[in-house]
Structures are given as structure tokens and as C-alpha cells.
Tab-separated table of C-alpha atoms in Angstrom:
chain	number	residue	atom	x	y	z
F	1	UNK	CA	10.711	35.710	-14.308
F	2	UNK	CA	9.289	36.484	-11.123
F	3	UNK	CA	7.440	33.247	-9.985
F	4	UNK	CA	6.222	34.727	-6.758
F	5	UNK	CA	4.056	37.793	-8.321
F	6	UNK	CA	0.038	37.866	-7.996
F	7	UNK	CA	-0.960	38.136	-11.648
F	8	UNK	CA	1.975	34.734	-12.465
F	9	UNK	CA	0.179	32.392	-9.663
F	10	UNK	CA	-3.576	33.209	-11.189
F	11	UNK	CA	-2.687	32.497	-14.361
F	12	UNK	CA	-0.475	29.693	-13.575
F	13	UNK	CA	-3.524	28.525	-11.645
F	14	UNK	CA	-6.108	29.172	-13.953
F	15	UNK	CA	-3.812	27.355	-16.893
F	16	UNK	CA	-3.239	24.502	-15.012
F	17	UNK	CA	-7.309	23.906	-14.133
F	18	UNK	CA	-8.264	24.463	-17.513
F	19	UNK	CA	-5.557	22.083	-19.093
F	20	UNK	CA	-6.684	19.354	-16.182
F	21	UNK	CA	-10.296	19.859	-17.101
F	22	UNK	CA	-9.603	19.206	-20.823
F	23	UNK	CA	-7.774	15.983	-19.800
F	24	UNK	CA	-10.130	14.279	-17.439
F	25	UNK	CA	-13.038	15.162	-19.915
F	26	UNK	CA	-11.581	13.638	-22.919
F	27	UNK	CA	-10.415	10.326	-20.483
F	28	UNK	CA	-13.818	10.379	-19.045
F	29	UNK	CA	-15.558	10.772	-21.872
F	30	UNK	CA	-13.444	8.146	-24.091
F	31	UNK	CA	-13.293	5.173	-21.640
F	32	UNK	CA	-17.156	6.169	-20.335
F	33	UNK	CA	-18.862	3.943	-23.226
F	34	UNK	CA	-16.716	0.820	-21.911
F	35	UNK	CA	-17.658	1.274	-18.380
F	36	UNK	CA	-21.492	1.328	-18.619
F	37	UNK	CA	-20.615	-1.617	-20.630
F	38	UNK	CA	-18.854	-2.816	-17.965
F	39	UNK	CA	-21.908	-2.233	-15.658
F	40	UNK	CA	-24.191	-3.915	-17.565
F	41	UNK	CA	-22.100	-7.152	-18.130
F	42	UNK	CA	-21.979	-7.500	-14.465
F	43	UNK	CA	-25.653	-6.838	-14.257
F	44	UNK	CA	-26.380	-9.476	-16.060
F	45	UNK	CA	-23.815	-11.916	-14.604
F	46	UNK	CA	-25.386	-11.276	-11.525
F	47	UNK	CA	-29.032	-12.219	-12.620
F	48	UNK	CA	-27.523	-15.604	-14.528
F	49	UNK	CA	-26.080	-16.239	-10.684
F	50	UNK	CA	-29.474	-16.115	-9.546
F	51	UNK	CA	-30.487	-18.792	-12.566
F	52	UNK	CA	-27.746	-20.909	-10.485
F	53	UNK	CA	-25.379	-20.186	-13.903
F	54	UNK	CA	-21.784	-19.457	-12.995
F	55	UNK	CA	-18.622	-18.816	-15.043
F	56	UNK	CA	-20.296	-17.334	-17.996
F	57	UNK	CA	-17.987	-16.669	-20.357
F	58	UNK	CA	-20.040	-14.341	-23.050
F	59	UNK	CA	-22.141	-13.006	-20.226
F	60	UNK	CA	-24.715	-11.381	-23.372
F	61	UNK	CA	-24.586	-13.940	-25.343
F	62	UNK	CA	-25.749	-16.194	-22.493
F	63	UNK	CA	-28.343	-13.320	-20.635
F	64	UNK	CA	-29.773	-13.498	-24.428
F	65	UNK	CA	-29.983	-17.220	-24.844
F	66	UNK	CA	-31.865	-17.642	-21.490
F	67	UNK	CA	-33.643	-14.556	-20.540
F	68	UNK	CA	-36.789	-14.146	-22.722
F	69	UNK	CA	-38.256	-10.883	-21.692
F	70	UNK	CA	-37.689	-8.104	-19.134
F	71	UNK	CA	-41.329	-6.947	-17.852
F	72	UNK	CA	-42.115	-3.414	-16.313
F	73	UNK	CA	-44.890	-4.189	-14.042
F	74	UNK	CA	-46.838	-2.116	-11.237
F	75	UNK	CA	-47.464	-2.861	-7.618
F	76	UNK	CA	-50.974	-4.613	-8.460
F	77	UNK	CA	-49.155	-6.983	-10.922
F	78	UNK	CA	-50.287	-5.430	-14.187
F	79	UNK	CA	-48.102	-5.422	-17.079
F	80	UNK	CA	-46.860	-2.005	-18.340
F	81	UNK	CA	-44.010	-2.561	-20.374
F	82	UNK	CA	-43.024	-6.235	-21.887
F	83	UNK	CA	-39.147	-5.138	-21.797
F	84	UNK	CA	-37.199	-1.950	-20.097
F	85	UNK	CA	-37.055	-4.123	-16.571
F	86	UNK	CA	-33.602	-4.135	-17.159
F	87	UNK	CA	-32.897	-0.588	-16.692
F	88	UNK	CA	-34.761	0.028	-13.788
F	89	UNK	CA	-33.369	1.068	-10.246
F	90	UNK	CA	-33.763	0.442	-7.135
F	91	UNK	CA	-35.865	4.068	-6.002
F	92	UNK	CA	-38.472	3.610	-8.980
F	93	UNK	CA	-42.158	2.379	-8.497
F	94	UNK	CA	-42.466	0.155	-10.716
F	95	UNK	CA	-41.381	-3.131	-10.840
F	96	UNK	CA	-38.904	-5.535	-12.807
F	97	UNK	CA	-39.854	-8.955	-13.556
F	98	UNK	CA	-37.121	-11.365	-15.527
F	99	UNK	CA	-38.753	-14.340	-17.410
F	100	UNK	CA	-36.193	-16.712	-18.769
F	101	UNK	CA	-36.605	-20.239	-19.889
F	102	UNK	CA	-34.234	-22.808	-18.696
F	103	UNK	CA	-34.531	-25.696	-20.727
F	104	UNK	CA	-38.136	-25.088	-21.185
F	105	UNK	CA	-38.686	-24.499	-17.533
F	106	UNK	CA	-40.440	-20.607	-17.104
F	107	UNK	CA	-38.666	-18.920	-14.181
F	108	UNK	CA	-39.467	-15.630	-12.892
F	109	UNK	CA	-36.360	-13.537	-11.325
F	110	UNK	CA	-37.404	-10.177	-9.366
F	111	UNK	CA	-34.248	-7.788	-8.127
F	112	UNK	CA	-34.277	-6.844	-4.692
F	113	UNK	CA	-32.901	-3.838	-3.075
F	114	UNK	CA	-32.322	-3.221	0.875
F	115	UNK	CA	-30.603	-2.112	3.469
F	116	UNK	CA	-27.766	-4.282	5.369
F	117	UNK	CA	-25.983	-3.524	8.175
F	118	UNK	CA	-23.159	-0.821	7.698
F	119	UNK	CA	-24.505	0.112	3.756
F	120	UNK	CA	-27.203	-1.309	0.824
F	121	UNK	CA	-27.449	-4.751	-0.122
F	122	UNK	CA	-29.240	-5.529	-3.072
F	123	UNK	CA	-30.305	-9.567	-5.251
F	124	UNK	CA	-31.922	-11.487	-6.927
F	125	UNK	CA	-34.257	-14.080	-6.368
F	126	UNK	CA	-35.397	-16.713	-9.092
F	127	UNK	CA	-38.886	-18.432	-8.879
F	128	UNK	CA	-39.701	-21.457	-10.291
F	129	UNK	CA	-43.029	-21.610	-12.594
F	130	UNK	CA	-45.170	-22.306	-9.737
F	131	UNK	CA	-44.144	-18.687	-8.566
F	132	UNK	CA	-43.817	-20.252	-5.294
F	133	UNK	CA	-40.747	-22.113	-4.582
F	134	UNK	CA	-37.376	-20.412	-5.358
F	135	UNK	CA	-35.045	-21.552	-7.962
F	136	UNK	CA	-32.420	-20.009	-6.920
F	137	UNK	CA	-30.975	-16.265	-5.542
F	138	UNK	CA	-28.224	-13.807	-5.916
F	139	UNK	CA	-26.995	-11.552	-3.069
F	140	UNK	CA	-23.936	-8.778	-3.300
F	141	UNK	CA	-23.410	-5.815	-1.008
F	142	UNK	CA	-21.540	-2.763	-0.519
F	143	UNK	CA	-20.042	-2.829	2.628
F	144	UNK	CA	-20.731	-5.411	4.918
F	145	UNK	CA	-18.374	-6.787	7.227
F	146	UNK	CA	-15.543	-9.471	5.537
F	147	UNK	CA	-15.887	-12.938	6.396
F	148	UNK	CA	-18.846	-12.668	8.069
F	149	UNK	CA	-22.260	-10.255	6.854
F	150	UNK	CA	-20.172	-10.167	3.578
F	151	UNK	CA	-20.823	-14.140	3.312
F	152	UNK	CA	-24.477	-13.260	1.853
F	153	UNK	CA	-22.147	-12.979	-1.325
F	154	UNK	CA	-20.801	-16.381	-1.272
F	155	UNK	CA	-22.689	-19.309	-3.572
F	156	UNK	CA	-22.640	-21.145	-0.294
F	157	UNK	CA	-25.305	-19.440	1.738
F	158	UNK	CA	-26.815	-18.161	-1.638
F	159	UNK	CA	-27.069	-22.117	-2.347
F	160	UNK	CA	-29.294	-22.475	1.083
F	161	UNK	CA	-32.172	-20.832	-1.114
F	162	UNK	CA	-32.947	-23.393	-3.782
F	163	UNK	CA	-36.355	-24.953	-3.224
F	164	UNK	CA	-37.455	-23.290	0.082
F	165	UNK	CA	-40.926	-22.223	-0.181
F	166	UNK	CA	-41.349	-18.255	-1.176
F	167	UNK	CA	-44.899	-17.742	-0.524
F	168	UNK	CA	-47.791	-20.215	0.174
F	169	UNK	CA	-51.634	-19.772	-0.071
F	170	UNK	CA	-51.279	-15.392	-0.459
F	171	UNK	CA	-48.471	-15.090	2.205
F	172	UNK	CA	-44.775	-14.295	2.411
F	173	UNK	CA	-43.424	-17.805	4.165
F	174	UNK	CA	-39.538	-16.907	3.542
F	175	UNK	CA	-37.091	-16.221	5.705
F	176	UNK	CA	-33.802	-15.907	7.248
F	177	UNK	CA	-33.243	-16.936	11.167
F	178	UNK	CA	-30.061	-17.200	13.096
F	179	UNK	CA	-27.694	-19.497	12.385
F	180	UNK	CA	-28.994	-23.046	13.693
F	181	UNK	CA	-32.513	-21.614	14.617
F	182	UNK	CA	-33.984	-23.497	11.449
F	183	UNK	CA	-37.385	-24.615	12.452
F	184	UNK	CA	-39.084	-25.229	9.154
F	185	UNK	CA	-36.578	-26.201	6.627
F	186	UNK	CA	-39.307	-25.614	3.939
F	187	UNK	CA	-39.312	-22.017	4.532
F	188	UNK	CA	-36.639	-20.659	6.466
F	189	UNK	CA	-32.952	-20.412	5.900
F	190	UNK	CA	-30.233	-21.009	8.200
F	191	UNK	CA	-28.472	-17.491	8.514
F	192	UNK	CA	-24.867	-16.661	8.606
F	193	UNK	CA	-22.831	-17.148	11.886
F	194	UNK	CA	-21.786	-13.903	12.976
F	195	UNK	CA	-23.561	-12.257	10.332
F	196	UNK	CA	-26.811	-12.866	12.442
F	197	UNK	CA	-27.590	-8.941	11.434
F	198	UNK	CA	-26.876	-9.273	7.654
F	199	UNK	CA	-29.041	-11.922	7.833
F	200	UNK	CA	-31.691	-10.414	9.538
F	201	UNK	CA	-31.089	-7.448	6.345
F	202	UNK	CA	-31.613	-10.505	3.679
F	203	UNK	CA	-34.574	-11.520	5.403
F	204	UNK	CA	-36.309	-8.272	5.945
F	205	UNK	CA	-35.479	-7.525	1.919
F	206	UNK	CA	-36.552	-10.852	0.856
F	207	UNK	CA	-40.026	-10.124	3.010
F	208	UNK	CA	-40.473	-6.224	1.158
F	209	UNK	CA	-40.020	-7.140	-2.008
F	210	UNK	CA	-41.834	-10.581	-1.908
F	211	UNK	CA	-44.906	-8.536	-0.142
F	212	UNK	CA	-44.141	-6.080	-3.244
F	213	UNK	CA	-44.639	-8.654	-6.320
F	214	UNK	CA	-47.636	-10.106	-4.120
F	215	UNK	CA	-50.302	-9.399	-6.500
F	216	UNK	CA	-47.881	-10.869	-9.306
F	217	UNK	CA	-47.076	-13.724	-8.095
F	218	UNK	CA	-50.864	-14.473	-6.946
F	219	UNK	CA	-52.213	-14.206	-9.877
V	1	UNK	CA	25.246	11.887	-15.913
V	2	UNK	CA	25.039	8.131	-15.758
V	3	UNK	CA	21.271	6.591	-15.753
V	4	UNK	CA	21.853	3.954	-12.999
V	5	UNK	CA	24.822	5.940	-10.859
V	6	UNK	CA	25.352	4.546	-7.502
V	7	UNK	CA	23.264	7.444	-5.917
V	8	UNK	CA	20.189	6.603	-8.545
V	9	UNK	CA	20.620	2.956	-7.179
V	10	UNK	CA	20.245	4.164	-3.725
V	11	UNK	CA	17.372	6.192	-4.614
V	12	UNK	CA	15.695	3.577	-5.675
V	13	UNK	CA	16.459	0.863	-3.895
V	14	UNK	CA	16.136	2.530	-0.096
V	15	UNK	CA	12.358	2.525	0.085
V	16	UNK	CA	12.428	-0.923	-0.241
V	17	UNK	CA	14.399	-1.387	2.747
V	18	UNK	CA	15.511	0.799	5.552
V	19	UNK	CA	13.867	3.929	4.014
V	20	UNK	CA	10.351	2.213	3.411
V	21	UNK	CA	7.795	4.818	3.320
V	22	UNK	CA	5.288	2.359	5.411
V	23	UNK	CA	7.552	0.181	7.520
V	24	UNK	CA	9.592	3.134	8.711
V	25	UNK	CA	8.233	5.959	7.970
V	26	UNK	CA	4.731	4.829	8.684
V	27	UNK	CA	3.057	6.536	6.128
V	28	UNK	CA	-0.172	5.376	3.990
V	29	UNK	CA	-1.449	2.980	6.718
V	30	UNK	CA	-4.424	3.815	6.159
V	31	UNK	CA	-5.553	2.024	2.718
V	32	UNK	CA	-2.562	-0.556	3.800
V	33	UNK	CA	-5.186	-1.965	6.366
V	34	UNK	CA	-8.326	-1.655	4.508
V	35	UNK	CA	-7.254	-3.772	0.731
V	36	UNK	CA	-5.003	-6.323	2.282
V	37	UNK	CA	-7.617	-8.742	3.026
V	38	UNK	CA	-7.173	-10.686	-0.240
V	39	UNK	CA	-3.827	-10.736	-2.379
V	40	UNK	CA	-5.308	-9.409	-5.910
V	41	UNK	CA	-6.929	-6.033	-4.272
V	42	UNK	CA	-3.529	-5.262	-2.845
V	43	UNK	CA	-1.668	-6.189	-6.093
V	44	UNK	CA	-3.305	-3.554	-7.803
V	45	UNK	CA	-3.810	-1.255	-5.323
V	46	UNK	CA	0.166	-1.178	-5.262
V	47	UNK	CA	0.680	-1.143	-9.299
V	48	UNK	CA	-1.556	2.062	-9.115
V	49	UNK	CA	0.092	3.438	-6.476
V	50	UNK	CA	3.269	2.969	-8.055
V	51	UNK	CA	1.646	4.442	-11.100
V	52	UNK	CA	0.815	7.579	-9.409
V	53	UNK	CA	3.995	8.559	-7.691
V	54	UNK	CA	6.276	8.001	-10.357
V	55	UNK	CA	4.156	10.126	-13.090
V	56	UNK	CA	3.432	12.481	-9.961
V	57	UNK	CA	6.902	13.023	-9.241
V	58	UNK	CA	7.970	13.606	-12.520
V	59	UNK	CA	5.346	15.665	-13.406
V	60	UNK	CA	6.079	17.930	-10.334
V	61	UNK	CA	9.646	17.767	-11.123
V	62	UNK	CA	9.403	18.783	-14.313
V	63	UNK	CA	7.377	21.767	-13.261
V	64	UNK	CA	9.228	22.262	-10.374
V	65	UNK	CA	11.000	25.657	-11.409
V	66	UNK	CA	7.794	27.288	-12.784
V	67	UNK	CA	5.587	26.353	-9.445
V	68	UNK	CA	4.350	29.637	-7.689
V	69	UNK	CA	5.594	28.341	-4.368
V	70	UNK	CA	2.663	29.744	-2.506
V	71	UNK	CA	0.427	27.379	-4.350
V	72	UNK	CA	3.058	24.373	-4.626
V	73	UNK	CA	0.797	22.310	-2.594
V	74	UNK	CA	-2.502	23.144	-4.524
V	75	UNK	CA	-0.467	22.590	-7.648
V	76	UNK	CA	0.700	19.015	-6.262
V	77	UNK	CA	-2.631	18.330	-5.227
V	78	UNK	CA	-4.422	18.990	-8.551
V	79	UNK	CA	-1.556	16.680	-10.497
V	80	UNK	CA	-2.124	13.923	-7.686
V	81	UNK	CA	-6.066	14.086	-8.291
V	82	UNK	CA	-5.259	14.206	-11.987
V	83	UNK	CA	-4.059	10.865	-11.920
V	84	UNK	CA	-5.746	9.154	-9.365
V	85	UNK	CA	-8.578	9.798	-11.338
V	86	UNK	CA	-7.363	8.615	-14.444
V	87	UNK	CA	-6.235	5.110	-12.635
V	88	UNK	CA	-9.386	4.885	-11.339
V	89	UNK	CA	-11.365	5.443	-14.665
V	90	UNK	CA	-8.876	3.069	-16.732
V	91	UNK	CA	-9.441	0.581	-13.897
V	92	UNK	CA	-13.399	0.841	-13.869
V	93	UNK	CA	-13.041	0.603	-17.552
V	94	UNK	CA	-10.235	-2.065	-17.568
V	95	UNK	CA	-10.298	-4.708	-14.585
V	96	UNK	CA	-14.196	-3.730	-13.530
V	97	UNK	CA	-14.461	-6.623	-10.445
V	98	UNK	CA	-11.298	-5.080	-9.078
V	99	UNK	CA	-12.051	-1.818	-8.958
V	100	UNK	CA	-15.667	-2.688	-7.513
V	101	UNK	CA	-13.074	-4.535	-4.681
V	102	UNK	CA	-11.290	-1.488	-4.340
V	103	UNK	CA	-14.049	0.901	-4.339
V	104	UNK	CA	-13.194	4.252	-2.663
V	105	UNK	CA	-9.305	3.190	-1.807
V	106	UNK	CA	-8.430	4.351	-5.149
V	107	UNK	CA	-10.008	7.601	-4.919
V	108	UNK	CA	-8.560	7.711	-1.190
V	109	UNK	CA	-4.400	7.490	-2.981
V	110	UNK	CA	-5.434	11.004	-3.506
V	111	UNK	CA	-4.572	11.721	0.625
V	112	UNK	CA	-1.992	9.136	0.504
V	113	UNK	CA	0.697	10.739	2.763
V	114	UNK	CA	3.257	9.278	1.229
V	115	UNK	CA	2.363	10.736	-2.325
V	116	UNK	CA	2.763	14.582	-0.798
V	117	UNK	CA	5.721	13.519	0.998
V	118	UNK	CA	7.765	12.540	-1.458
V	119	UNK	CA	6.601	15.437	-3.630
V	120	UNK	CA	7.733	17.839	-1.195
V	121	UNK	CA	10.343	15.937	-0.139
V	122	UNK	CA	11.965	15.155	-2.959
V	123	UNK	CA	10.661	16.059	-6.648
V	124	UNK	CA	10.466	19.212	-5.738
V	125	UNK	CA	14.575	19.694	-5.444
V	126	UNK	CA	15.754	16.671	-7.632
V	127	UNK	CA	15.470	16.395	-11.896
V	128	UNK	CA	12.474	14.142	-13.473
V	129	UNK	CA	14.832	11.061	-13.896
V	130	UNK	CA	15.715	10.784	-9.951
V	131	UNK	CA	12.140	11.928	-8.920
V	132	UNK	CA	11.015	8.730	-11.449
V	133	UNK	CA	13.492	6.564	-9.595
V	134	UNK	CA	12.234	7.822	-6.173
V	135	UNK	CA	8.479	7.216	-7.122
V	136	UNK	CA	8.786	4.069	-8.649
V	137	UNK	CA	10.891	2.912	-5.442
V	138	UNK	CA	8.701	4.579	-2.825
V	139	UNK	CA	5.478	3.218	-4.784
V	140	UNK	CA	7.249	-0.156	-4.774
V	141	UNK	CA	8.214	-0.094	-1.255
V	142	UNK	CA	4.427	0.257	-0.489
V	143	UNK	CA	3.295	-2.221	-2.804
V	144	UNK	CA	5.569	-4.631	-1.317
V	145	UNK	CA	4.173	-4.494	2.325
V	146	UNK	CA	0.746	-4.204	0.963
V	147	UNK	CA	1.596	-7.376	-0.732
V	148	UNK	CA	3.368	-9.465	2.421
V	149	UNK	CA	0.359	-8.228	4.625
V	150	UNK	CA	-2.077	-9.712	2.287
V	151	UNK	CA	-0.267	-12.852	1.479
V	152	UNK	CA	-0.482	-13.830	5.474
V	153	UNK	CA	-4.033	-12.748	5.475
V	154	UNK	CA	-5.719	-14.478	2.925
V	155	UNK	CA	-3.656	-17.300	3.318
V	156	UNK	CA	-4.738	-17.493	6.988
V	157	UNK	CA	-7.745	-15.869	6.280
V	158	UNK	CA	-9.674	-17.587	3.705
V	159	UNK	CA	-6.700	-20.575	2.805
V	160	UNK	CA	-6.533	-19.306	-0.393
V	161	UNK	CA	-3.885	-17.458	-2.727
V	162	UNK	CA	-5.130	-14.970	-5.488
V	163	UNK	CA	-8.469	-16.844	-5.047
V	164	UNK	CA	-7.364	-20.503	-5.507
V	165	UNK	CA	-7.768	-22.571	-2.485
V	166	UNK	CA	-4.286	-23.388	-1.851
V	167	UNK	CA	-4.942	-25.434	1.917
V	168	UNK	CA	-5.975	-28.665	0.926
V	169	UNK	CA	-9.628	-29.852	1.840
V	170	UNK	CA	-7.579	-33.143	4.162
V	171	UNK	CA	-6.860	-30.570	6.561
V	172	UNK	CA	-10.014	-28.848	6.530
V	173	UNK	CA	-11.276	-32.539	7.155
V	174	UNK	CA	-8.870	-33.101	10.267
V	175	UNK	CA	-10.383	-30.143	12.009
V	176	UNK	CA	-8.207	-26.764	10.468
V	177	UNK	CA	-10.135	-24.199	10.091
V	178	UNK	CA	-9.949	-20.346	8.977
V	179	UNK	CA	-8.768	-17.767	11.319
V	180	UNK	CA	-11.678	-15.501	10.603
V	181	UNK	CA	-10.282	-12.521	12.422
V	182	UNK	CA	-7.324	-12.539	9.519
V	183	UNK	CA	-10.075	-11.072	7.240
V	184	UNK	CA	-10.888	-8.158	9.863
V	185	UNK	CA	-8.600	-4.841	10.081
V	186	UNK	CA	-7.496	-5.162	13.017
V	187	UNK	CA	-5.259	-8.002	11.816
V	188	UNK	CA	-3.283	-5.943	9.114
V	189	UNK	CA	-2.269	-4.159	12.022
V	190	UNK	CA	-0.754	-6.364	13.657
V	191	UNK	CA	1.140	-8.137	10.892
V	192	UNK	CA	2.067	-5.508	9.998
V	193	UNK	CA	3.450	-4.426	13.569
V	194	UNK	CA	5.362	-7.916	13.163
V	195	UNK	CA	6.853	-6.841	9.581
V	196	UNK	CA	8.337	-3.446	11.720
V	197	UNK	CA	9.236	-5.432	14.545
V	198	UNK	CA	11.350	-7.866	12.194
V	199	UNK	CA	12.802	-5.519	10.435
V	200	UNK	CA	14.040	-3.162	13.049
V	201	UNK	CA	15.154	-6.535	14.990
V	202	UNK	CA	17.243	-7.256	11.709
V	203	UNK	CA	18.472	-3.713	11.312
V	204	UNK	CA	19.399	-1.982	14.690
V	205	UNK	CA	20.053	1.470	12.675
V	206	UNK	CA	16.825	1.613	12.930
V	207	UNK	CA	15.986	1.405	16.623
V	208	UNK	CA	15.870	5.020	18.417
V	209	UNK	CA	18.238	5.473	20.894
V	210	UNK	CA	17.012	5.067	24.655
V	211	UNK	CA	17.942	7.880	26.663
């Protein structure tokens, strides 16, 4: 047979995409319940980080036993939804708000989304039930620079966090400064070295989203 | 014909030496330098790699007497893409943290140059058991620098192995501490300008001849 004809190469072309097609469908479509799955776990391994709870093993079975409701709520703090928070992104309008209970403590955990230095960063920052100091926060990223703006992602500057001061009387008091610039340990954190820019990211996130959830965590 | 002839052997086993498809050929440097900052990243970048040219090259070989040789290339291309997204579906599906590690490098085996090379090269001439040989070799040659690279730099990088700290605190305590410019690119390059440098010091067959 003639491989080198017109009509052979179409239809060897045309088989060949149709019987690729078939095959990425049916592995996309077979494996595709597992990966959302997949998603999800991490999701919520991420917010249990925030609740300064590591190795999970059953990452559901522990989201389950400690968060008690995932709140829709809108920029003036009013409850629209009592669960769905989970499933919201970063571009809607509305707001998330996790409420777990840690040994009878109430902590509130918002998600955060921003933009870091080379790509988005994103969190998670857990109140304590005064809604002013923090309990404890979560920080990954896409693409920052290894070994240094990638440290946000480490539990040791995400353990520099735990009882700084959030907001006091109405206004956002938290943030990041350059590394060894700490002037008021109750409300700022000492950034990364060399990641002075990721840092600067963190911070200006932090501020957004705090000045977001204002009229929440006011009231 | 014998499975493991002398010639299979060599097919095989010359990637992973004086034929290696990065080392000496310097092909694929590209995702060499951007996984190798921690050991399990490169681990299974290399097992997918490996993957993908030995089902690649048998796949072409097999089909190698029916390709329309004005589309061979497309024709490689589309079984290439084939896989590499299947690996990187199983993966996402599989061994999620590591494929959030890899992110687009997996996509990216698609333009591996080595992967087209040896297609052209050699499944394109040779049966599916030698082209299966050749992949698994050339994949393995790959994986192995990928490998050595990362081994020095997270070792010198982070002073751990596959994520267990593996310099003990004592010397962080007497004043060691991380060589944080292992972690950056820049420093796959040049270990792995001291891998070439060793082996063509080891192996002057592979030195060009001065004029």
C-alpha cells in the first residue's frame, strides 16, 4: 500500500485523533472523580494547618470533627448561607467564614487570596474568639522563588503568626515588615530574609482581606 | 533472536554512560534544572519520563511501517502528548502533592528533546523490543542525572534527603548552615557542568579533538 498518497495520510490522521480522543476521555473522565477528591482533601488539610493541626491522617474525618460550619457571608458581615463557604473561590463576592471548635474554643478561619511576587499566593488565617488575635495561619503559593519568597510555606514563618494582634479598636493592626524591622511585636511579623517582597505580598493580602471581613469581625 | 543479545545490552546500557542523552548529548536540560531542587520531584519526574519513552518508542515502532512519513512528526507528537497526559492525570489522581511539586514539568516532557530524538532516531528504524530497550535506557539515563543533581542539591540545599533532615542539628549548632543558592537554578547548572566535566575527564572518547 502506498503510504505516501493524500487520501492514506487524512485518514490515517483523522483515525489516529479520533482513537486519541476516545482514550484521553475515558482516562479523564475515569480518574476525574479521584482528583477533585484529591483537591478537596488538600483543601482541607490546608485549613486544619491554619488550626495549627499537622499530619492529619483522615484529613475528613478530622475537617469534620473540628470544623462546625462553613458560612457564606457578604462584605457588610451578614450571613447568607450557614454552609457552601467551602466551595467558594477566590474571584467571588462573597465571603467564606470557617467556624470550628477546638476543644470548646470558637475560632473563626477566613481564606485569603493575593498576589506574590512572580504568581498568586493564597491562606488562611485563624482567629481566636475574640476575633482579634490570630490563632494561627496557613500560607502556600504557586511560584515564588525556592528557599526564599517560597518560605511563606514553611510552619516556621507561618508559626510567627500565633497571637499577634489582627485588628484592634475597628482597624487592621497586622502586618509583615522586613526581616529584623519588628517594631511592635504585638502586631507585626518579622518577614522572610530575602523574601522581603513575598513578604511585603503576605502583608498586603493579610491587610485586603482583613479590611474585607471588617464589618464581621466588628460586630 | 535472543531477548538480551549483546547488541540489546548495548542498547540499553549506553545511555547510561557514554551515550547519555543529558550528559553528552545535552538534551532535556531544561526540566533537568527546574525539578532537581529536592530528591522526590526528580524521582518521579524520571519514572515518568522513563514511562513515556519506552511506551512512546514502542508505540512508534510498532506503527512505524504504516506512518505517512510526511506527518511522522505530527504522528509522534500526538502519541508523546497521549501519554504525557495520561502520566500527568494518573499522577494528579495518584501522588496529588507531587504532581502539585511538579506542576507544568510534566506537561513540559511533551517538548522533551530527547523524547523526539530518540523517536526519530531510533524507533523509527528498529522493532518494538529494541525501541523498549532504547526508551527504558535513554529514560533511565535521564532519570539518573536528574537524580545525582538533586541528591547534591537538597543535600546542600536544605540538609535533607527525600525530606528527612539528614545533617544533624550539632552542626547546625557549631555554625553550618544551608547553601541557599543550592535551591536556585542556577546551581543545577553547574553540578551538572561538574557531572560532564567528570565524566569526560574519566572517558577521553569523549573529548573533541583540538584542531
Amino acid at each position: 500500500m502506498n503510504t505516501n498518497s493524500n487520501s492514506y495520510t487524512i485518514i490515517y490522521a483523522s483515525v489516529m485523533v479520533i482513537i486519541v480522543a476516545f482514550l484521553l476521555a475515558f482516562v479523564s473522565s475515569s480518574l476525574k472523580e479521584r482528583q477533585d477528591k484529591n483537591v478537596e482533601l488538600d483543601k482541607m488539610k490546608q485549613i486544619l494547618t491554619s488550626l495549627n493541626i499537622t499530619d492529619v491522617e483522615d484529613a475528613e474525618k478530622t475537617y469534620n470533627q473540628y470544623i462546625k460550619s462553613d458560612l457564606i457571608i457578604d462584605l457588610n458581615g451578614n450571613t447568607i448561607s450557614e454552609n457552601g463557604g467551602f466551595d467558594l473561590g477566590a474571584e467571588d463576592d462573597r465571603l467564606a467564614v470557617f467556624v470550628c471548635d477546638v476543644n470548646g474554643a470558637t475560632k473563626y478561619i477566613l481564606p485569603l487570596y493575593g498576589k506574590g511576587m512572580w504568581d498568586a499566593i493564597s491562606g488562611y488565617l485563624c482567629l481566636n474568639d475574640d476575633k482579634q488575635t490570630i490563632y494561627g495561619a496557613f500560607f502556600s503559593h504557586k511560584g515564588e522563588t525556592p528557599g526564599l519568597g517560597a518560605e511563606i510555606a514553611t510552619p516556621n514563618f507561618q508559626g510567627r503568626f500565633s497571637g499577634k494582634t489582627a485588628m484592634s479598636n475597628g482597624e487592621v493592626k497586622l502586618k509583615v515588615v522586613k526581616n529584623g524591622k519588628v517594631q511592635d511585636a504585638s502586631c507585626e511579623v518579622d518577614g522572610i530574609s530575602g523574601g522581603t517582597v513575598t513578604s511585603g505580598c503576605v502583608s498586603n493580602m493579610l491587610q485586603d482581606y482583613l479590611t474585607k471581613y471588617k464589618s464581621f469581625l466588628t460586630k | 533472536m535472543e531477548l538480551f543479545s549483546k547488541k540489546n545490552k548495548e542498547i540499553f546500557l549506553s545511555p547510561l554512560g557514554l551515550n547519555n542523552p543529558v550528559s553528552v548529548q545535552v538534551l532535556g536540560i531544561c526540566s533537568a534544572l527546574a525539578v532537581t531542587s529536592k530528591l522526590e520531584p526528580a524521582l518521579v519526574m524520571g519514572l515518568s519520563v522513563v514511562i513515556i519513552t519506552a511506551f512512546s518508542n514502542v508505540i512508534i515502532s510498532m506503527l512505524r511501517k504504516t506512518i505517512p512519513n510526511r506527518i511522522r512528526i505530527i504522528v509522534q507528537l500526538v502519541v508523546v502528548a497521549t501519554l504525557v497526559t495520561i502520566v500527568s492525570q494518573v499522577l494528579k489522581a495518584f501522588v496529588y502533592d507531587v504532581s502539585v511539586q511538579l506542576s507544568v514539568y510534566v506537561g513540559l516532557i511533551i517538548t522533551n528533546c530527547i523524547l523526539m530524538g530518540r523517536l526519530e532516531a531510533f524507533a523509527l528504524q528498529n522493532g518494538p523490543w529494541e525501541s523498549f530497550l532504547d526508551g527504558v535506557g535513554n529514560g533511565l539515563g535521564y532519570a539518573l542525572i536528574l537524580v545525582i543533581v538533586a541528591f547534591f542539591r537538597e543535600l546542600l540545599g536544605s540538609g535533607a534527603l527525600l525530606g528527612f533532615q539528614v545533617i544533624p542539628q550539632c552542626l547546625y549548632d557549631a555554625g553550618y548552615i544551608n547553601n541557599g543558592l543550592m535551591v536556585l537554578p542556577p546551581m543545577a547548572l553547574i553540578i551538572m557542568a561538574c557531572i560532564i566535566w567528570y565524566q569526560r575527564a574519566k572517558n577521553p572518547e569523549l573529548q573533541e579533538k583540538s584542531n
